[in-house]
């Protein structure tokens, strides 16, 4: 039997966060976006005591981001390839008490925002985490599911059964 995906609020090993890495994708000032994500990471890793894995999508930014968080022992900077920072939608869903994760095809929110690398985020996170991925052929965003850890999953037809995702 496959281990369930834990509830959103359940304890977990690490929180994956995407670092704003491409100024051309932001409709607001790029530095402001980085400052806001820094505030989130500091709240998670500091008072929240989360282990944060901070994926940086531009190799030339990695050292500067490491220096920015050098005072926090539980922030790990992970070089990666992605366009959008919303890793909740592009990454895998980890199973409870296991080193496995469910991965799905991603098509840029129904081809609305297709950005290079977003379709490979689940694989990158799986490799870095040492998690075996079980690939599912249907298209979806991880954030389109709400799960309670007991096997109940809530979603909408618009997210999963839309013609620009799955017929």
JSON list of C-alpha atoms in Angstrom, two decimals:
[
{"chain": "A", "resi": 1, "resn": "UNK", "atom": "CA", "xyz": [0.00, 0.00, 0.00]},
{"chain": "A", "resi": 2, "resn": "UNK", "atom": "CA", "xyz": [1.25, 3.47, -0.87]},
{"chain": "A", "resi": 3, "resn": "UNK", "atom": "CA", "xyz": [1.86, 5.87, 2.00]},
{"chain": "A", "resi": 4, "resn": "UNK", "atom": "CA", "xyz": [-0.60, 8.78, 2.06]},
{"chain": "A", "resi": 5, "resn": "UNK", "atom": "CA", "xyz": [0.31, 12.34, 1.29]},
{"chain": "A", "resi": 6, "resn": "UNK", "atom": "CA", "xyz": [0.35, 14.10, 4.67]},
{"chain": "A", "resi": 7, "resn": "UNK", "atom": "CA", "xyz": [-2.06, 16.86, 5.55]},
{"chain": "A", "resi": 8, "resn": "UNK", "atom": "CA", "xyz": [-1.02, 20.39, 4.67]},
{"chain": "A", "resi": 9, "resn": "UNK", "atom": "CA", "xyz": [-0.49, 21.17, 8.36]},
{"chain": "A", "resi": 10, "resn": "UNK", "atom": "CA", "xyz": [1.43, 18.00, 9.26]},
{"chain": "A", "resi": 11, "resn": "UNK", "atom": "CA", "xyz": [5.08, 18.13, 10.37]},
{"chain": "A", "resi": 12, "resn": "UNK", "atom": "CA", "xyz": [7.55, 17.72, 7.51]},
{"chain": "A", "resi": 13, "resn": "UNK", "atom": "CA", "xyz": [11.29, 17.42, 6.91]},
{"chain": "A", "resi": 14, "resn": "UNK", "atom": "CA", "xyz": [11.79, 20.61, 4.92]},
{"chain": "A", "resi": 15, "resn": "UNK", "atom": "CA", "xyz": [10.02, 23.48, 3.21]},
{"chain": "A", "resi": 16, "resn": "UNK", "atom": "CA", "xyz": [10.99, 24.12, -0.42]},
{"chain": "A", "resi": 17, "resn": "UNK", "atom": "CA", "xyz": [10.99, 27.78, -1.45]},
{"chain": "A", "resi": 18, "resn": "UNK", "atom": "CA", "xyz": [11.86, 29.27, -4.85]},
{"chain": "A", "resi": 19, "resn": "UNK", "atom": "CA", "xyz": [14.13, 32.31, -4.92]},
{"chain": "A", "resi": 20, "resn": "UNK", "atom": "CA", "xyz": [13.18, 35.06, -7.43]},
{"chain": "A", "resi": 21, "resn": "UNK", "atom": "CA", "xyz": [15.92, 34.50, -9.98]},
{"chain": "A", "resi": 22, "resn": "UNK", "atom": "CA", "xyz": [14.73, 36.10, -13.23]},
{"chain": "A", "resi": 23, "resn": "UNK", "atom": "CA", "xyz": [13.94, 39.82, -13.24]},
{"chain": "A", "resi": 24, "resn": "UNK", "atom": "CA", "xyz": [12.16, 39.56, -16.59]},
{"chain": "A", "resi": 25, "resn": "UNK", "atom": "CA", "xyz": [9.39, 37.43, -15.05]},
{"chain": "A", "resi": 26, "resn": "UNK", "atom": "CA", "xyz": [8.38, 39.94, -12.37]},
{"chain": "A", "resi": 27, "resn": "UNK", "atom": "CA", "xyz": [5.70, 42.60, -12.77]},
{"chain": "A", "resi": 28, "resn": "UNK", "atom": "CA", "xyz": [6.86, 44.34, -9.60]},
{"chain": "A", "resi": 29, "resn": "UNK", "atom": "CA", "xyz": [10.37, 45.52, -8.71]},
{"chain": "A", "resi": 30, "resn": "UNK", "atom": "CA", "xyz": [12.67, 42.48, -8.72]},
{"chain": "A", "resi": 31, "resn": "UNK", "atom": "CA", "xyz": [14.59, 43.50, -5.59]},
{"chain": "A", "resi": 32, "resn": "UNK", "atom": "CA", "xyz": [11.29, 43.93, -3.73]},
{"chain": "A", "resi": 33, "resn": "UNK", "atom": "CA", "xyz": [10.30, 40.38, -4.68]},
{"chain": "A", "resi": 34, "resn": "UNK", "atom": "CA", "xyz": [13.64, 39.08, -3.37]},
{"chain": "A", "resi": 35, "resn": "UNK", "atom": "CA", "xyz": [13.25, 41.07, -0.14]},
{"chain": "A", "resi": 36, "resn": "UNK", "atom": "CA", "xyz": [9.77, 39.64, 0.41]},
{"chain": "A", "resi": 37, "resn": "UNK", "atom": "CA", "xyz": [10.94, 36.06, -0.17]},
{"chain": "A", "resi": 38, "resn": "UNK", "atom": "CA", "xyz": [13.86, 36.73, 2.17]},
{"chain": "A", "resi": 39, "resn": "UNK", "atom": "CA", "xyz": [11.36, 37.78, 4.84]},
{"chain": "A", "resi": 40, "resn": "UNK", "atom": "CA", "xyz": [9.39, 34.56, 4.32]},
{"chain": "A", "resi": 41, "resn": "UNK", "atom": "CA", "xyz": [12.51, 32.40, 4.52]},
{"chain": "A", "resi": 42, "resn": "UNK", "atom": "CA", "xyz": [13.71, 34.20, 7.66]},
{"chain": "A", "resi": 43, "resn": "UNK", "atom": "CA", "xyz": [10.31, 33.70, 9.32]},
{"chain": "A", "resi": 44, "resn": "UNK", "atom": "CA", "xyz": [10.27, 30.01, 8.42]},
{"chain": "A", "resi": 45, "resn": "UNK", "atom": "CA", "xyz": [13.89, 29.28, 9.33]},
{"chain": "A", "resi": 46, "resn": "UNK", "atom": "CA", "xyz": [14.17, 31.61, 12.31]},
{"chain": "A", "resi": 47, "resn": "UNK", "atom": "CA", "xyz": [11.15, 31.66, 14.63]},
{"chain": "A", "resi": 48, "resn": "UNK", "atom": "CA", "xyz": [9.46, 28.86, 12.69]},
{"chain": "A", "resi": 49, "resn": "UNK", "atom": "CA", "xyz": [12.55, 26.63, 12.97]},
{"chain": "A", "resi": 50, "resn": "UNK", "atom": "CA", "xyz": [11.83, 25.08, 9.58]},
{"chain": "A", "resi": 51, "resn": "UNK", "atom": "CA", "xyz": [14.52, 23.44, 7.50]},
{"chain": "A", "resi": 52, "resn": "UNK", "atom": "CA", "xyz": [14.33, 25.54, 4.32]},
{"chain": "A", "resi": 53, "resn": "UNK", "atom": "CA", "xyz": [15.61, 24.34, 0.97]},
{"chain": "A", "resi": 54, "resn": "UNK", "atom": "CA", "xyz": [15.89, 27.48, -1.10]},
{"chain": "A", "resi": 55, "resn": "UNK", "atom": "CA", "xyz": [16.03, 26.73, -4.83]},
{"chain": "A", "resi": 56, "resn": "UNK", "atom": "CA", "xyz": [17.85, 29.39, -6.84]},
{"chain": "A", "resi": 57, "resn": "UNK", "atom": "CA", "xyz": [17.11, 29.32, -10.57]},
{"chain": "A", "resi": 58, "resn": "UNK", "atom": "CA", "xyz": [20.16, 31.22, -11.84]},
{"chain": "A", "resi": 59, "resn": "UNK", "atom": "CA", "xyz": [23.61, 29.77, -11.03]},
{"chain": "A", "resi": 60, "resn": "UNK", "atom": "CA", "xyz": [25.21, 33.23, -10.91]},
{"chain": "A", "resi": 61, "resn": "UNK", "atom": "CA", "xyz": [22.96, 34.19, -7.98]},
{"chain": "A", "resi": 62, "resn": "UNK", "atom": "CA", "xyz": [23.66, 31.17, -5.76]},
{"chain": "A", "resi": 63, "resn": "UNK", "atom": "CA", "xyz": [26.70, 32.53, -3.89]},
{"chain": "A", "resi": 64, "resn": "UNK", "atom": "CA", "xyz": [25.04, 35.87, -3.19]},
{"chain": "A", "resi": 65, "resn": "UNK", "atom": "CA", "xyz": [21.94, 34.11, -1.87]},
{"chain": "A", "resi": 66, "resn": "UNK", "atom": "CA", "xyz": [24.10, 31.87, 0.35]},
{"chain": "A", "resi": 67, "resn": "UNK", "atom": "CA", "xyz": [25.77, 34.98, 1.76]},
{"chain": "A", "resi": 68, "resn": "UNK", "atom": "CA", "xyz": [22.37, 36.60, 2.33]},
{"chain": "A", "resi": 69, "resn": "UNK", "atom": "CA", "xyz": [21.34, 33.69, 4.59]},
{"chain": "A", "resi": 70, "resn": "UNK", "atom": "CA", "xyz": [24.75, 32.85, 6.10]},
{"chain": "A", "resi": 71, "resn": "UNK", "atom": "CA", "xyz": [23.41, 33.66, 9.59]},
{"chain": "A", "resi": 72, "resn": "UNK", "atom": "CA", "xyz": [20.75, 30.90, 9.37]},
{"chain": "A", "resi": 73, "resn": "UNK", "atom": "CA", "xyz": [22.05, 27.36, 9.75]},
{"chain": "A", "resi": 74, "resn": "UNK", "atom": "CA", "xyz": [18.84, 25.73, 8.56]},
{"chain": "A", "resi": 75, "resn": "UNK", "atom": "CA", "xyz": [18.69, 27.38, 5.10]},
{"chain": "A", "resi": 76, "resn": "UNK", "atom": "CA", "xyz": [20.19, 25.25, 2.35]},
{"chain": "A", "resi": 77, "resn": "UNK", "atom": "CA", "xyz": [20.67, 26.96, -1.02]},
{"chain": "A", "resi": 78, "resn": "UNK", "atom": "CA", "xyz": [19.99, 24.51, -3.85]},
{"chain": "A", "resi": 79, "resn": "UNK", "atom": "CA", "xyz": [20.88, 25.49, -7.43]},
{"chain": "A", "resi": 80, "resn": "UNK", "atom": "CA", "xyz": [18.11, 24.58, -9.84]},
{"chain": "A", "resi": 81, "resn": "UNK", "atom": "CA", "xyz": [16.41, 25.41, -13.11]},
{"chain": "A", "resi": 82, "resn": "UNK", "atom": "CA", "xyz": [12.97, 27.01, -12.98]},
{"chain": "A", "resi": 83, "resn": "UNK", "atom": "CA", "xyz": [11.08, 30.08, -14.07]},
{"chain": "A", "resi": 84, "resn": "UNK", "atom": "CA", "xyz": [8.34, 30.58, -11.48]},
{"chain": "A", "resi": 85, "resn": "UNK", "atom": "CA", "xyz": [9.04, 30.54, -7.74]},
{"chain": "A", "resi": 86, "resn": "UNK", "atom": "CA", "xyz": [5.76, 28.80, -6.87]},
{"chain": "A", "resi": 87, "resn": "UNK", "atom": "CA", "xyz": [7.34, 25.38, -6.23]},
{"chain": "A", "resi": 88, "resn": "UNK", "atom": "CA", "xyz": [4.14, 24.25, -4.48]},
{"chain": "A", "resi": 89, "resn": "UNK", "atom": "CA", "xyz": [2.64, 23.80, -7.94]},
{"chain": "A", "resi": 90, "resn": "UNK", "atom": "CA", "xyz": [5.67, 22.51, -9.84]},
{"chain": "A", "resi": 91, "resn": "UNK", "atom": "CA", "xyz": [7.32, 20.26, -7.22]},
{"chain": "A", "resi": 92, "resn": "UNK", "atom": "CA", "xyz": [6.38, 16.75, -6.11]},
{"chain": "A", "resi": 93, "resn": "UNK", "atom": "CA", "xyz": [4.04, 15.77, -3.30]},
{"chain": "A", "resi": 94, "resn": "UNK", "atom": "CA", "xyz": [5.92, 13.78, -0.66]},
{"chain": "A", "resi": 95, "resn": "UNK", "atom": "CA", "xyz": [4.35, 10.76, 1.00]},
{"chain": "A", "resi": 96, "resn": "UNK", "atom": "CA", "xyz": [4.18, 10.42, 4.80]},
{"chain": "A", "resi": 97, "resn": "UNK", "atom": "CA", "xyz": [6.99, 8.47, 6.47]},
{"chain": "A", "resi": 98, "resn": "UNK", "atom": "CA", "xyz": [8.59, 7.53, 3.18]},
{"chain": "A", "resi": 99, "resn": "UNK", "atom": "CA", "xyz": [11.29, 8.59, 0.74]},
{"chain": "A", "resi": 100, "resn": "UNK", "atom": "CA", "xyz": [8.82, 8.62, -2.15]},
{"chain": "A", "resi": 101, "resn": "UNK", "atom": "CA", "xyz": [6.88, 11.41, -3.81]},
{"chain": "A", "resi": 102, "resn": "UNK", "atom": "CA", "xyz": [4.16, 11.74, -6.42]},
{"chain": "A", "resi": 103, "resn": "UNK", "atom": "CA", "xyz": [5.06, 13.79, -9.48]},
{"chain": "A", "resi": 104, "resn": "UNK", "atom": "CA", "xyz": [2.81, 15.13, -12.21]},
{"chain": "A", "resi": 105, "resn": "UNK", "atom": "CA", "xyz": [3.18, 16.65, -15.63]},
{"chain": "A", "resi": 106, "resn": "UNK", "atom": "CA", "xyz": [3.15, 20.45, -15.45]},
{"chain": "A", "resi": 107, "resn": "UNK", "atom": "CA", "xyz": [2.17, 22.66, -18.38]},
{"chain": "A", "resi": 108, "resn": "UNK", "atom": "CA", "xyz": [2.44, 26.19, -17.03]},
{"chain": "A", "resi": 109, "resn": "UNK", "atom": "CA", "xyz": [-1.01, 26.49, -15.48]},
{"chain": "A", "resi": 110, "resn": "UNK", "atom": "CA", "xyz": [-2.83, 25.35, -18.59]},
{"chain": "A", "resi": 111, "resn": "UNK", "atom": "CA", "xyz": [-0.19, 26.96, -20.85]},
{"chain": "A", "resi": 112, "resn": "UNK", "atom": "CA", "xyz": [-0.94, 30.39, -19.36]},
{"chain": "A", "resi": 113, "resn": "UNK", "atom": "CA", "xyz": [2.61, 30.91, -18.01]},
{"chain": "A", "resi": 114, "resn": "UNK", "atom": "CA", "xyz": [5.07, 28.52, -19.63]},
{"chain": "A", "resi": 115, "resn": "UNK", "atom": "CA", "xyz": [8.55, 29.15, -18.24]},
{"chain": "A", "resi": 116, "resn": "UNK", "atom": "CA", "xyz": [11.68, 27.13, -19.00]},
{"chain": "A", "resi": 117, "resn": "UNK", "atom": "CA", "xyz": [12.54, 24.56, -16.34]},
{"chain": "A", "resi": 118, "resn": "UNK", "atom": "CA", "xyz": [9.22, 24.58, -14.50]},
{"chain": "A", "resi": 119, "resn": "UNK", "atom": "CA", "xyz": [8.33, 21.20, -15.99]},
{"chain": "A", "resi": 120, "resn": "UNK", "atom": "CA", "xyz": [11.47, 19.67, -14.41]},
{"chain": "A", "resi": 121, "resn": "UNK", "atom": "CA", "xyz": [11.19, 21.03, -10.85]},
{"chain": "A", "resi": 122, "resn": "UNK", "atom": "CA", "xyz": [9.65, 17.83, -9.45]},
{"chain": "A", "resi": 123, "resn": "UNK", "atom": "CA", "xyz": [12.54, 15.79, -10.82]},
{"chain": "A", "resi": 124, "resn": "UNK", "atom": "CA", "xyz": [15.13, 18.25, -9.47]},
{"chain": "A", "resi": 125, "resn": "UNK", "atom": "CA", "xyz": [13.59, 18.22, -5.98]},
{"chain": "A", "resi": 126, "resn": "UNK", "atom": "CA", "xyz": [13.26, 14.43, -6.04]},
{"chain": "A", "resi": 127, "resn": "UNK", "atom": "CA", "xyz": [16.93, 14.01, -6.98]},
{"chain": "A", "resi": 128, "resn": "UNK", "atom": "CA", "xyz": [18.14, 16.47, -4.35]},
{"chain": "A", "resi": 129, "resn": "UNK", "atom": "CA", "xyz": [15.95, 14.91, -1.65]},
{"chain": "A", "resi": 130, "resn": "UNK", "atom": "CA", "xyz": [16.79, 11.32, -2.56]},
{"chain": "A", "resi": 131, "resn": "UNK", "atom": "CA", "xyz": [13.08, 10.64, -3.08]},
{"chain": "A", "resi": 132, "resn": "UNK", "atom": "CA", "xyz": [11.92, 8.09, -5.62]},
{"chain": "A", "resi": 133, "resn": "UNK", "atom": "CA", "xyz": [9.25, 9.71, -7.79]},
{"chain": "A", "resi": 134, "resn": "UNK", "atom": "CA", "xyz": [6.13, 7.95, -8.97]},
{"chain": "A", "resi": 135, "resn": "UNK", "atom": "CA", "xyz": [5.17, 9.77, -12.16]},
{"chain": "A", "resi": 136, "resn": "UNK", "atom": "CA", "xyz": [1.55, 10.35, -13.03]},
{"chain": "A", "resi": 137, "resn": "UNK", "atom": "CA", "xyz": [0.67, 11.10, -16.63]},
{"chain": "A", "resi": 138, "resn": "UNK", "atom": "CA", "xyz": [-2.05, 13.63, -15.99]},
{"chain": "A", "resi": 139, "resn": "UNK", "atom": "CA", "xyz": [-1.34, 17.34, -15.88]},
{"chain": "A", "resi": 140, "resn": "UNK", "atom": "CA", "xyz": [-1.82, 19.20, -12.63]},
{"chain": "A", "resi": 141, "resn": "UNK", "atom": "CA", "xyz": [-0.36, 21.63, -10.13]},
{"chain": "A", "resi": 142, "resn": "UNK", "atom": "CA", "xyz": [0.44, 20.34, -6.64]},
{"chain": "A", "resi": 143, "resn": "UNK", "atom": "CA", "xyz": [-1.35, 23.32, -5.14]},
{"chain": "A", "resi": 144, "resn": "UNK", "atom": "CA", "xyz": [-4.57, 22.30, -6.88]},
{"chain": "A", "resi": 145, "resn": "UNK", "atom": "CA", "xyz": [-5.00, 19.55, -4.30]},
{"chain": "A", "resi": 146, "resn": "UNK", "atom": "CA", "xyz": [-5.92, 19.87, -0.66]},
{"chain": "A", "resi": 147, "resn": "UNK", "atom": "CA", "xyz": [-5.35, 16.69, 1.34]},
{"chain": "A", "resi": 148, "resn": "UNK", "atom": "CA", "xyz": [-6.00, 15.69, 4.93]},
{"chain": "A", "resi": 149, "resn": "UNK", "atom": "CA", "xyz": [-3.44, 12.89, 5.37]},
{"chain": "A", "resi": 150, "resn": "UNK", "atom": "CA", "xyz": [-6.21, 10.30, 5.66]},
{"chain": "A", "resi": 151, "resn": "UNK", "atom": "CA", "xyz": [-6.66, 9.79, 1.91]},
{"chain": "A", "resi": 152, "resn": "UNK", "atom": "CA", "xyz": [-9.22, 12.52, 1.29]},
{"chain": "A", "resi": 153, "resn": "UNK", "atom": "CA", "xyz": [-8.33, 14.85, -1.56]},
{"chain": "A", "resi": 154, "resn": "UNK", "atom": "CA", "xyz": [-10.22, 17.98, -2.57]},
{"chain": "A", "resi": 155, "resn": "UNK", "atom": "CA", "xyz": [-9.80, 19.72, -5.91]},
{"chain": "A", "resi": 156, "resn": "UNK", "atom": "CA", "xyz": [-11.92, 21.31, -8.62]},
{"chain": "A", "resi": 157, "resn": "UNK", "atom": "CA", "xyz": [-12.90, 20.30, -12.13]},
{"chain": "A", "resi": 158, "resn": "UNK", "atom": "CA", "xyz": [-11.53, 23.60, -13.39]},
{"chain": "A", "resi": 159, "resn": "UNK", "atom": "CA", "xyz": [-8.04, 22.66, -12.18]},
{"chain": "A", "resi": 160, "resn": "UNK", "atom": "CA", "xyz": [-7.87, 19.04, -13.28]},
{"chain": "A", "resi": 161, "resn": "UNK", "atom": "CA", "xyz": [-10.51, 18.45, -15.95]},
{"chain": "A", "resi": 162, "resn": "UNK", "atom": "CA", "xyz": [-10.03, 21.59, -17.97]},
{"chain": "A", "resi": 163, "resn": "UNK", "atom": "CA", "xyz": [-9.32, 20.96, -21.70]},
{"chain": "A", "resi": 164, "resn": "UNK", "atom": "CA", "xyz": [-6.01, 22.85, -21.38]},
{"chain": "A", "resi": 165, "resn": "UNK", "atom": "CA", "xyz": [-4.88, 20.29, -18.80]},
{"chain": "A", "resi": 166, "resn": "UNK", "atom": "CA", "xyz": [-6.72, 16.97, -18.96]},
{"chain": "A", "resi": 167, "resn": "UNK", "atom": "CA", "xyz": [-9.75, 16.13, -21.13]}
]
